[in-house]
Amino acid sequence: MSSGLRKGLPGYGDVAFSLFLRKVFIKAMGYSDDALERPIVGIANTASDYNPCHGNVPELMECVKRGVLLAGALPMAFPTISIHESFAHPTSMFLRNLMAMDTEEMMRAQPMDAVVAIGGCDKTLPAQTMAAASANLPTVLLPTGPMVVGHYRGEVLGACTDCRRLWSEFRGGRIDAAEMERISGRLAPSVGTCMVMGTASTMACVLEAMGLGLPMSATAPAVHADRKRIAEASGRCAAEMAKRGSPRPDELITADSVHNAMVVLQAIGGSTNAVIHLAAIAGRAGVEFDLDALDRVGREVPVLVDVKPSGAHYMEHLHHAGGVPALLKQLKPFLRLSARNVARGTIDDTIAQAEEVPGQNVIRILAAPLKKEGAIAVLRGNLAPRGAVIKQSAASPELKRHTGRAVVFDSIEEMAARIDAADFDVRAEDVLVLRNAGPRGEPGMPEAGSLPIPMKLARAGIKDMVRLSDARMSGTAFGTVVLHITPEAAVGGPLAVVETGDRIRLDVEARALDLLVDETEIKRRLDAWKQKPARREPVRRGYAKLFEQCVLQADQGCDFDFLLRDGRSAQS
Ligand code: FES
């Protein structure tokens, strides 16, 4: 197979001419023949003025290039789509698959023997891993790294668990608008990703544990010198992979590494969004992703990492406590130790090199966990035949077993219009239900699942209620929130026919979510639902049309059906 500059020549029908022409143009950049004969490491550049989570990408690219050159290969950076959570309408998840397609096709179209994919904000590392799995080109993931913590009036703050907590205080009338304005300047004090165990940190930790990034690459703060050294080492590592042609993603994304990802996800108090991303990554690699296996792992593996929103600390503290390698050491009894990594070693090798940090209290030992079960439980029942998830580590213990009256919102817009009305008929013991916010319903499954506590209850001091939806929730959020109900309402899941006043039972210990309505009545309602006209006009053009036609449900990772490894979907 061809390599370096000879890879993937344009189809002029004359190979020698195609290579000649390629050299003519690239020499315009001043490259020598020696440089152009080297193996090539592509560097996926996701810098954007709209993306502060990637604000250090230009600097990291320089460090990666240094590592590639030191190892005797040629670095070539190329741009891809960049997605930031707060700058992506209607929601970043709508664009994840577009980014995965862009990255995959750029990896295929341009000559490169290995890739360093630099990314961080929530959807980026998942999209890049999906792309790498499909292109099956040796790839090192390099997270941009978490922000450092902020400080306000003697309190340590971080995006965005504290954004949500303080916003709830503002809604409850306990903080005024002027103070909120001051606080907005303290929550994100540096470039980098959210510094709690949100989706970005979760995916970085999980993908490091899968061997797709170098040890400590998930946790080094974005502005720390460690981050730059890891970038240089990632460049070196990718150069070696370019020379050897391995390991390729299909050697790293395996049943064993997906199992290890589940173990780490449960132990870090990770984001529920990771369940969707892991299903999509596994789907690209042709590896089974079993929600019930994730639940079984969660019954055995406790939460060990004491980082917000499940715990008290922040990502930089996890880094200084030994990072993912030190965590893997604690989790050794649950891991498949022969799973490989980009550095040609195994998880067992990573564990052997883990740093011991005396007196650290961020990574607990198995005998004294933060929570005795894992972060995420998978629920089933007549309301979620294909499953739903709850981040039980961030839920209120007294609400984990609860039966209440359903109060239903048909859409995010309706919820926003009603939830703060003074005459809204709602009580603290009710179950708030949001539907038509799933992969097809909204579309893109926005992070609307942690519905705000209705204003009149927030002002009365209520901080949590049972809330359920077919939407997602930010990994930085907390509360008794059931998410990803599958099938979603928009495709006729039972959630579509819940009525205000119905009783709903949640029992996390029993892993049950049920609508306490007679099955024949549910069937009657579903038959009637099928006769109703569609809620919205079908989309007629562009990416939105592709999305509407091809997006899969949450249990299949919300990927497009034609992007799965075999290009087909059994259940969509
Ligand atoms: Fe980018 Fe939180 S907004 S990681």
Coordinates of C-alpha atoms and ligand atoms in Angstrom, one line a residue:
M1 CA 0.0 0.0 0.0
S2 CA 1.3 3.5 -0.8
S3 CA 2.3 5.8 2.0
G4 CA 3.3 9.4 2.7
L5 CA 2.7 11.8 -0.2
R6 CA 1.9 9.0 -2.5
K7 CA -1.3 8.1 -0.6
G8 CA -4.7 8.8 -2.2
L9 CA -3.7 10.5 -5.3
P10 CA -6.4 12.4 -7.3
G11 CA -7.8 10.2 -10.1
Y12 CA -6.3 11.8 -13.2
G13 CA -5.7 8.3 -14.7
D14 CA -1.9 8.8 -14.7
V15 CA -0.4 8.0 -11.3
A16 CA 3.0 9.5 -12.0
F17 CA 1.5 12.8 -13.2
S18 CA -0.8 12.9 -10.2
L19 CA 2.2 12.7 -7.8
F20 CA 4.2 15.2 -9.9
L21 CA 1.3 17.7 -9.7
R22 CA 0.9 17.2 -6.0
K23 CA 4.6 17.9 -5.5
V24 CA 4.4 21.0 -7.7
F25 CA 1.7 22.5 -5.5
I26 CA 3.1 21.5 -2.1
K27 CA 6.5 22.8 -3.0
A28 CA 4.9 26.2 -3.1
M29 CA 4.9 26.0 0.7
G30 CA 8.7 25.6 0.6
Y31 CA 9.0 21.9 1.5
S32 CA 12.2 20.0 0.5
D33 CA 12.3 16.6 -1.3
D34 CA 13.6 15.1 1.9
A35 CA 10.6 16.4 3.9
L36 CA 8.2 15.2 1.3
E37 CA 9.7 11.6 1.4
R38 CA 8.9 11.3 5.1
P39 CA 5.9 9.5 6.6
I40 CA 3.1 12.1 7.2
V41 CA 1.3 12.8 10.4
G42 CA -1.9 14.8 9.9
I43 CA -3.0 17.1 12.7
A44 CA -6.7 17.8 13.0
N45 CA -7.0 21.5 13.8
T46 CA -10.2 22.4 15.6
A47 CA -9.2 26.0 16.6
S48 CA -12.0 28.5 16.1
D49 CA -12.7 32.0 17.5
Y50 CA -16.1 30.5 18.5
N51 CA -14.5 27.8 20.6
P52 CA -12.7 28.9 23.9
C53 CA -12.5 25.2 24.9
H54 CA -10.0 24.9 22.0
G55 CA -8.3 28.2 22.7
N56 CA -4.9 26.4 23.2
V57 CA -5.1 24.4 20.0
P58 CA -2.6 26.6 18.0
E59 CA 0.0 26.2 20.8
L60 CA -0.7 22.4 21.0
M61 CA -0.3 22.1 17.3
E62 CA 3.2 23.6 17.6
C63 CA 4.1 21.0 20.3
V64 CA 2.7 18.1 18.3
K65 CA 4.7 19.3 15.2
R66 CA 7.9 19.4 17.4
G67 CA 7.2 15.8 18.5
V68 CA 6.6 14.6 14.9
L69 CA 9.7 16.2 13.6
L70 CA 11.9 14.9 16.4
A71 CA 10.7 11.4 15.4
G72 CA 11.6 12.0 11.8
A73 CA 8.2 12.4 10.2
L74 CA 6.4 15.3 8.5
P75 CA 3.6 17.0 10.4
M76 CA 0.8 18.5 8.3
A77 CA -2.1 20.3 10.0
F78 CA -5.5 20.5 8.4
P79 CA -8.7 22.2 9.6
T80 CA -12.0 20.5 10.5
I81 CA -15.3 21.7 11.9
S82 CA -15.1 23.1 15.4
I83 CA -18.1 22.8 17.7
H84 CA -18.6 24.6 21.0
E85 CA -21.6 23.8 23.3
S86 CA -22.7 27.4 23.7
F87 CA -22.2 28.3 20.0
A88 CA -24.0 25.5 18.2
H89 CA -27.6 26.0 17.2
P90 CA -29.9 24.1 17.6
T91 CA -27.6 21.9 19.7
S92 CA -24.1 20.6 19.4
M93 CA -25.3 17.0 19.1
F94 CA -27.0 17.9 15.8
L95 CA -23.5 18.6 14.4
R96 CA -21.5 15.8 16.0
N97 CA -22.1 13.4 13.0
L98 CA -21.3 16.2 10.5
M99 CA -18.0 16.7 12.3
A100 CA -17.4 12.9 12.3
M101 CA -18.1 12.8 8.5
D102 CA -15.9 15.9 7.8
T103 CA -13.0 14.5 9.9
E104 CA -13.3 11.0 8.4
E105 CA -13.3 12.2 4.8
M106 CA -10.4 14.7 5.3
M107 CA -8.4 11.8 6.9
R108 CA -9.2 9.7 3.8
A109 CA -8.9 12.4 1.1
Q110 CA -5.5 13.8 2.1
P111 CA -2.2 11.9 2.3
M112 CA -1.4 11.0 5.9
D113 CA -0.1 7.8 7.6
A114 CA -1.3 8.7 11.1
V115 CA -3.3 11.4 12.8
V116 CA -3.2 13.5 16.0
A117 CA -6.7 14.6 16.6
I118 CA -6.8 17.7 18.9
G119 CA -10.2 18.3 20.4
G120 CA -12.0 18.7 23.7
C121 CA -15.4 20.4 23.8
D122 CA -18.1 17.8 24.4
K123 CA -18.8 16.5 20.9
T124 CA -15.3 16.8 19.5
L125 CA -13.4 13.8 20.8
P126 CA -16.4 11.5 20.2
A127 CA -16.7 12.8 16.6
Q128 CA -13.0 12.4 16.0
T129 CA -13.0 8.9 17.5
M130 CA -16.0 7.9 15.3
A131 CA -14.1 9.3 12.3
A132 CA -10.9 7.4 13.2
A133 CA -12.8 4.2 13.7
S134 CA -14.3 4.5 10.2
A135 CA -11.2 5.6 8.4
N136 CA -9.2 3.1 10.5
L137 CA -6.1 5.2 10.3
P138 CA -3.6 5.1 13.3
T139 CA -4.8 8.0 15.5
V140 CA -3.7 9.6 18.7
L141 CA -6.4 11.6 20.5
L142 CA -5.0 14.8 22.2
P143 CA -7.6 16.5 24.5
T144 CA -7.2 20.2 24.8
G145 CA -7.5 19.7 28.6
P146 CA -9.6 21.2 31.4
M147 CA -9.7 24.8 32.4
V148 CA -8.1 25.8 35.8
V149 CA -10.6 26.5 38.6
G150 CA -12.1 29.9 39.3
H151 CA -12.5 31.8 42.6
Y152 CA -15.2 34.0 43.9
R153 CA -15.5 35.4 47.4
G154 CA -13.3 32.6 48.8
E155 CA -15.2 29.9 47.1
V156 CA -13.7 27.6 44.3
L157 CA -15.9 27.7 41.2
G158 CA -16.0 25.8 38.0
A159 CA -17.9 25.6 34.7
C160 CA -20.4 24.4 34.5
T161 CA -21.7 22.6 37.6
D162 CA -21.4 25.8 39.5
C163 CA -23.0 27.8 36.6
R164 CA -26.1 25.7 37.1
R165 CA -26.1 25.8 40.9
L166 CA -25.7 29.5 41.0
W167 CA -28.3 30.0 38.2
S168 CA -30.8 28.1 40.4
E169 CA -29.9 30.4 43.3
F170 CA -30.6 33.4 41.0
R171 CA -33.9 31.9 39.9
G172 CA -34.7 31.3 43.6
G173 CA -34.1 35.0 44.3
R174 CA -31.1 34.4 46.5
I175 CA -28.6 36.1 44.1
D176 CA -29.3 39.4 42.3
A177 CA -28.6 40.2 38.6
A178 CA -25.5 42.4 39.4
E179 CA -23.8 39.7 41.3
M180 CA -24.6 37.1 38.6
E181 CA -22.8 39.4 36.1
R182 CA -19.7 39.5 38.3
I183 CA -19.9 35.7 38.7
S184 CA -20.0 35.2 34.9
G185 CA -16.4 36.4 34.8
R186 CA -15.2 33.9 37.3
L187 CA -16.7 30.6 36.2
A188 CA -14.4 30.0 33.2
P189 CA -11.1 31.6 34.0
S190 CA -8.9 30.0 31.3
V191 CA -9.1 28.4 27.9
G192 CA -9.8 24.6 28.0
T193 CA -12.8 22.4 28.6
C194 CA -15.2 22.5 31.6
M195 CA -13.1 21.5 34.7
V196 CA -15.7 19.3 36.3
M197 CA -16.6 15.7 35.2
G198 CA -18.8 16.9 32.4
T199 CA -19.0 15.3 29.0
A200 CA -15.7 16.7 27.8
S201 CA -13.7 15.4 30.8
T202 CA -15.7 12.2 30.9
M203 CA -14.9 11.4 27.2
A204 CA -11.2 12.4 27.7
C205 CA -10.9 10.0 30.7
V206 CA -12.8 7.2 29.0
L207 CA -10.9 7.4 25.7
E208 CA -7.6 7.5 27.6
A209 CA -8.7 4.3 29.4
M210 CA -9.5 2.8 26.0
G211 CA -5.9 3.4 25.0
L212 CA -6.7 6.0 22.3
G213 CA -4.7 8.8 24.0
L214 CA -1.5 8.9 26.0
P215 CA -1.5 8.4 29.8
M216 CA -2.4 11.6 31.7
S217 CA -3.7 13.2 28.5
A218 CA -7.3 13.5 29.9
T219 CA -6.5 15.5 33.0
A220 CA -3.5 17.8 32.5
P221 CA -5.0 21.4 32.6
A222 CA -5.2 23.2 29.3
V223 CA -2.6 25.8 30.4
H224 CA -0.2 23.5 32.2
A225 CA 3.3 22.7 30.9
D226 CA 2.3 19.0 31.2
R227 CA -0.3 19.5 28.5
K228 CA 2.5 20.8 26.1
R229 CA 4.7 17.8 26.9
I230 CA 1.9 15.4 26.3
A231 CA 1.2 17.2 23.0
E232 CA 4.9 16.7 22.0
A233 CA 4.8 13.1 23.1
S234 CA 1.5 12.6 21.1
G235 CA 3.3 13.8 18.0
R236 CA 6.2 11.4 18.6
C237 CA 3.8 8.6 19.2
A238 CA 1.8 9.3 16.0
A239 CA 5.1 9.5 14.0
E240 CA 6.0 6.0 15.2
M241 CA 2.5 4.8 14.4
A242 CA 2.8 6.3 10.9
K243 CA 6.1 4.3 10.3
R244 CA 4.6 1.0 11.7
G245 CA 1.1 1.4 10.3
S246 CA -0.3 0.4 13.7
P247 CA -2.0 0.2 16.0
R248 CA -5.1 1.0 14.0
P249 CA -8.4 2.0 15.7
D250 CA -9.8 -1.5 15.0
E251 CA -7.0 -2.9 17.2
L252 CA -7.9 -0.5 20.0
I253 CA -11.7 -0.2 19.9
T254 CA -12.5 -3.8 20.9
A255 CA -15.0 -5.6 23.2
D256 CA -12.3 -5.4 25.9
S257 CA -11.6 -1.7 25.6
V258 CA -15.4 -0.9 25.5
H259 CA -15.7 -2.9 28.7
N260 CA -12.9 -0.9 30.2
A261 CA -14.6 2.3 29.1
M262 CA -17.7 1.3 30.9
V263 CA -15.8 0.6 34.1
V264 CA -14.1 4.0 34.0
L265 CA -17.3 5.8 33.1
Q266 CA -19.0 4.3 36.2
A267 CA -16.0 5.0 38.5
I268 CA -15.5 8.7 37.5
G269 CA -19.2 9.7 38.1
G270 CA -19.2 10.3 34.3
S271 CA -21.6 12.1 32.0
T272 CA -24.7 10.3 30.7
N273 CA -23.8 11.7 27.3
A274 CA -20.9 9.3 27.2
V275 CA -23.4 6.4 27.0
I276 CA -24.5 7.8 23.6
H277 CA -21.0 8.5 22.4
L278 CA -19.7 5.1 23.4
A279 CA -22.5 3.4 21.6
A280 CA -21.7 5.4 18.5
I281 CA -18.0 4.7 18.7
A282 CA -18.6 1.0 19.2
G283 CA -21.1 1.0 16.3
R284 CA -18.4 2.4 14.0
A285 CA -16.0 -0.3 15.0
G286 CA -18.6 -3.1 14.8
V287 CA -18.3 -3.8 18.5
E288 CA -21.5 -4.5 20.5
F289 CA -22.5 -1.9 23.0
D290 CA -24.9 -3.4 25.5
L291 CA -26.8 -1.1 27.9
D292 CA -27.5 -3.9 30.3
A293 CA -23.7 -4.7 30.4
L294 CA -23.2 -1.0 31.4
D295 CA -25.7 -1.4 34.1
R296 CA -24.1 -4.7 35.4
V297 CA -20.8 -2.9 35.5
G298 CA -22.4 -0.1 37.5
R299 CA -23.7 -2.5 40.1
E300 CA -20.1 -3.7 40.8
V301 CA -17.9 -0.7 40.2
P302 CA -18.3 2.2 42.7
V303 CA -17.7 5.8 42.1
L304 CA -14.1 6.4 43.2
V305 CA -13.4 9.9 41.7
D306 CA -14.4 12.8 44.0
V307 CA -14.9 15.4 41.3
K308 CA -18.0 17.5 40.7
P309 CA -20.9 17.1 39.9
S310 CA -20.8 13.8 41.8
G311 CA -18.1 14.9 44.3
A312 CA -16.3 18.0 45.5
H313 CA -13.1 18.5 43.5
Y314 CA -12.1 19.6 40.0
M315 CA -10.2 18.1 37.1
E316 CA -6.8 19.7 38.0
H317 CA -7.0 18.0 41.4
L318 CA -7.6 14.6 39.6
H319 CA -4.5 15.3 37.5
H320 CA -2.4 16.0 40.5
A321 CA -3.7 12.9 42.3
G322 CA -2.3 10.7 39.5
G323 CA -5.0 11.0 36.8
V324 CA -6.5 8.1 34.9
P325 CA -3.5 5.8 35.4
A326 CA -3.8 6.0 39.2
L327 CA -7.6 5.4 38.9
L328 CA -7.0 2.4 36.7
K329 CA -4.7 1.0 39.4
Q330 CA -7.6 1.1 41.8
L331 CA -10.0 -0.4 39.2
K332 CA -7.6 -3.2 38.3
P333 CA -9.9 -6.1 39.5
F334 CA -12.6 -5.0 37.0
L335 CA -10.4 -4.3 34.0
R336 CA -9.4 -6.3 31.0
L337 CA -5.7 -5.7 31.4
S338 CA -4.4 -6.9 28.0
A339 CA -6.3 -4.2 26.1
R340 CA -3.8 -2.2 24.1
N341 CA -3.0 1.4 23.7
V342 CA -1.5 3.8 21.2
A343 CA 1.9 3.6 22.9
R344 CA 2.2 -0.1 22.0
G345 CA 1.6 -1.2 25.6
T346 CA -1.4 -2.5 27.5
I347 CA -3.6 -1.1 30.3
D348 CA -1.5 -3.3 32.6
D349 CA 1.7 -1.4 31.5
T350 CA -0.1 1.9 32.2
I351 CA -1.1 0.8 35.6
A352 CA 2.5 -0.3 36.4
Q353 CA 3.7 3.3 35.7
A354 CA 0.9 5.0 37.6
E355 CA 2.2 7.7 40.1
E356 CA 1.5 7.1 43.8
V357 CA 0.5 10.4 45.4
P358 CA 0.6 10.1 49.2
G359 CA -2.3 11.7 51.0
Q360 CA -4.3 12.5 47.9
N361 CA -8.1 12.4 48.5
V362 CA -9.5 12.7 45.0
I363 CA -9.2 9.1 43.9
R364 CA -10.7 6.9 46.5
I365 CA -9.8 3.3 47.2
L366 CA -12.2 0.5 46.6
A367 CA -12.7 -0.1 50.3
A368 CA -13.8 3.6 50.8
P369 CA -15.7 4.7 47.6
L370 CA -17.4 8.0 47.1
K371 CA -20.6 6.1 46.1
K372 CA -21.1 2.4 46.5
E373 CA -22.5 1.9 43.0
G374 CA -21.4 3.4 39.7
A375 CA -22.5 6.7 38.3
I376 CA -25.1 5.5 35.7
A377 CA -28.1 3.2 36.0
V378 CA -30.0 1.9 33.0
L379 CA -33.8 1.8 33.5
R380 CA -36.4 -0.2 31.7
G381 CA -40.1 -0.5 31.9
N382 CA -43.3 0.2 29.9
L383 CA -42.2 3.8 29.5
A384 CA -38.7 2.9 28.2
P385 CA -38.8 -0.4 26.3
R386 CA -35.4 0.2 24.8
G387 CA -34.0 1.8 27.9
A388 CA -33.3 5.1 29.7
V389 CA -30.5 6.3 31.9
I390 CA -30.2 8.2 35.1
K391 CA -27.0 9.6 36.7
Q392 CA -27.8 8.1 40.1
S393 CA -24.5 9.5 41.6
A394 CA -25.9 13.0 41.1
A395 CA -29.5 12.3 42.1
S396 CA -31.3 13.0 45.4
P397 CA -31.3 9.7 47.4
E398 CA -34.9 10.4 48.7
L399 CA -36.2 10.6 45.1
K400 CA -34.6 7.5 43.7
R401 CA -37.8 5.6 44.6
H402 CA -40.7 7.8 43.8
T403 CA -44.2 7.7 42.5
G404 CA -45.9 10.9 41.4
R405 CA -48.4 12.6 39.1
A406 CA -47.1 13.3 35.6
V407 CA -47.0 17.0 34.5
V408 CA -46.4 16.8 30.7
F409 CA -44.7 19.3 28.4
D410 CA -45.1 18.5 24.7
S411 CA -42.0 20.4 23.7
I412 CA -39.2 22.5 25.0
E413 CA -41.0 25.7 23.8
E414 CA -44.1 24.8 25.8
M415 CA -42.0 24.0 28.8
A416 CA -40.3 27.3 28.6
A417 CA -43.6 29.1 28.2
R418 CA -45.3 27.5 31.2
I419 CA -42.8 26.5 33.8
D420 CA -42.4 29.9 35.5
A421 CA -46.1 30.9 35.4
A422 CA -47.5 31.9 38.8
D423 CA -50.6 29.8 38.1
F424 CA -48.8 26.7 36.9
D425 CA -50.4 23.7 38.6
V426 CA -47.4 21.9 39.9
R427 CA -46.3 20.4 43.2
A428 CA -42.9 19.3 44.5
E429 CA -43.9 15.6 44.5
D430 CA -45.0 15.7 40.8
V431 CA -43.0 14.1 38.0
L432 CA -42.1 16.6 35.2
V433 CA -42.2 15.0 31.8
L434 CA -40.7 16.6 28.7
R435 CA -41.1 14.9 25.3
N436 CA -40.4 15.5 21.6
A437 CA -36.8 16.5 22.6
G438 CA -35.1 13.3 21.4
P439 CA -32.8 12.6 18.4
R440 CA -35.6 13.3 15.8
G441 CA -38.0 15.2 17.9
E442 CA -36.2 18.5 18.4
P443 CA -33.9 17.5 16.4
G444 CA -30.5 16.7 17.8
M445 CA -31.6 15.7 21.3
P446 CA -30.7 19.0 23.1
E447 CA -29.5 19.1 26.7
A448 CA -32.9 20.1 28.0
G449 CA -33.5 17.0 30.2
S450 CA -32.7 18.7 33.5
L451 CA -35.8 20.8 33.4
P452 CA -35.6 23.9 35.6
I453 CA -37.5 23.6 38.9
P454 CA -40.7 25.7 38.4
M455 CA -40.2 29.2 39.7
K456 CA -42.8 29.0 42.4
L457 CA -41.2 25.8 43.8
A458 CA -37.6 27.1 43.4
R459 CA -38.6 30.2 45.4
A460 CA -40.1 27.9 48.1
G461 CA -36.6 26.2 48.4
I462 CA -37.3 23.1 46.3
K463 CA -33.9 22.1 44.7
D464 CA -34.8 18.7 43.0
M465 CA -37.7 16.9 41.5
V466 CA -38.1 13.8 39.4
R467 CA -37.8 14.8 35.8
L468 CA -37.9 12.6 32.7
S469 CA -37.5 13.1 29.0
D470 CA -36.2 11.7 25.7
A471 CA -33.6 14.6 25.8
R472 CA -30.0 14.6 27.1
M473 CA -28.5 16.5 30.0
S474 CA -25.2 18.3 30.4
G475 CA -22.6 16.2 32.1
T476 CA -22.1 19.0 34.5
A477 CA -25.7 18.9 35.7
F478 CA -27.2 17.1 38.7
G479 CA -30.6 16.1 40.0
T480 CA -33.0 13.1 39.8
V481 CA -33.2 13.3 36.0
V482 CA -34.2 10.3 33.8
L483 CA -32.8 10.8 30.2
H484 CA -32.6 9.2 26.7
I485 CA -36.0 7.5 27.0
T486 CA -36.0 5.2 24.0
P487 CA -37.9 5.0 21.7
E488 CA -38.4 8.7 21.8
A489 CA -41.8 10.3 21.6
A490 CA -41.3 11.6 18.0
V491 CA -41.1 8.1 16.7
G492 CA -44.1 6.8 18.7
G493 CA -42.4 5.6 21.9
P494 CA -44.8 5.3 24.9
L495 CA -43.6 8.6 26.2
A496 CA -45.7 10.1 23.4
V497 CA -49.0 9.1 25.1
V498 CA -48.3 10.1 28.8
E499 CA -51.0 12.5 30.0
T500 CA -50.9 15.0 32.7
G501 CA -52.4 13.3 35.8
D502 CA -51.1 9.8 35.0
R503 CA -49.0 8.2 37.7
I504 CA -45.4 7.4 37.0
R505 CA -43.2 5.2 39.1
L506 CA -39.4 5.5 39.2
D507 CA -37.4 2.8 41.2
V508 CA -33.7 3.2 40.5
E509 CA -32.7 0.2 42.7
A510 CA -35.1 -2.0 40.7
R511 CA -34.0 -0.3 37.5
A512 CA -37.7 0.4 36.6
L513 CA -39.5 3.2 35.0
D514 CA -43.2 2.6 34.5
L515 CA -46.3 4.4 33.5
L516 CA -49.0 3.2 35.9
V517 CA -51.7 3.0 33.2
D518 CA -53.4 -0.1 32.0
E519 CA -51.6 -1.7 29.0
T520 CA -54.8 -1.8 26.9
E521 CA -55.3 2.0 27.5
I522 CA -51.6 2.6 26.6
K523 CA -52.2 0.6 23.4
R524 CA -55.4 2.6 22.6
R525 CA -53.5 5.8 23.1
L526 CA -50.7 4.7 20.8
D527 CA -53.1 3.6 18.1
A528 CA -54.7 7.1 18.3
W529 CA -51.3 8.8 18.3
K530 CA -50.5 7.1 14.9
Q531 CA -53.6 8.7 13.4
K532 CA -52.5 12.2 14.4
P533 CA -50.8 14.5 11.8
A534 CA -47.1 14.9 12.3
R535 CA -46.1 17.6 14.8
R536 CA -43.9 19.4 12.3
E537 CA -43.4 19.6 8.5
P538 CA -40.7 17.3 7.2
V539 CA -37.4 19.1 6.5
R540 CA -36.9 19.6 2.8
R541 CA -33.2 20.2 2.2
G542 CA -29.7 20.1 3.4
Y543 CA -28.0 18.5 6.4
A544 CA -31.2 18.8 8.5
K545 CA -32.9 16.5 6.0
L546 CA -30.1 14.0 6.2
F547 CA -30.3 14.2 9.9
E548 CA -34.0 13.7 10.1
Q549 CA -34.0 10.7 7.7
C550 CA -30.9 8.9 9.1
V551 CA -30.4 9.5 12.8
L552 CA -30.6 6.5 15.0
Q553 CA -32.1 6.3 18.5
A554 CA -30.1 6.9 21.7
D555 CA -29.4 3.3 22.4
Q556 CA -27.6 3.1 19.0
G557 CA -25.6 6.3 19.7
C558 CA -27.6 8.7 17.6
D559 CA -25.2 8.0 14.7
F560 CA -26.5 8.0 11.1
D561 CA -27.6 4.5 10.0
F562 CA -25.4 4.5 6.9
L563 CA -22.3 5.3 9.0
L564 CA -22.4 2.1 11.1
R565 CA -19.7 -0.3 10.3
D566 CA -21.9 -2.4 8.0
G567 CA -23.9 0.7 6.8
R568 CA -27.1 -0.7 8.1
S569 CA -29.3 -0.5 11.1
A570 CA -31.5 -3.2 12.5
Q571 CA -33.7 -0.8 14.6
S572 CA -34.0 2.8 13.7
Ligands
FES1 FE1 -16.7 23.1 26.0 FE2 -17.9 22.6 28.5 S1 -18.5 24.1 27.0 S2 -16.3 21.5 27.5

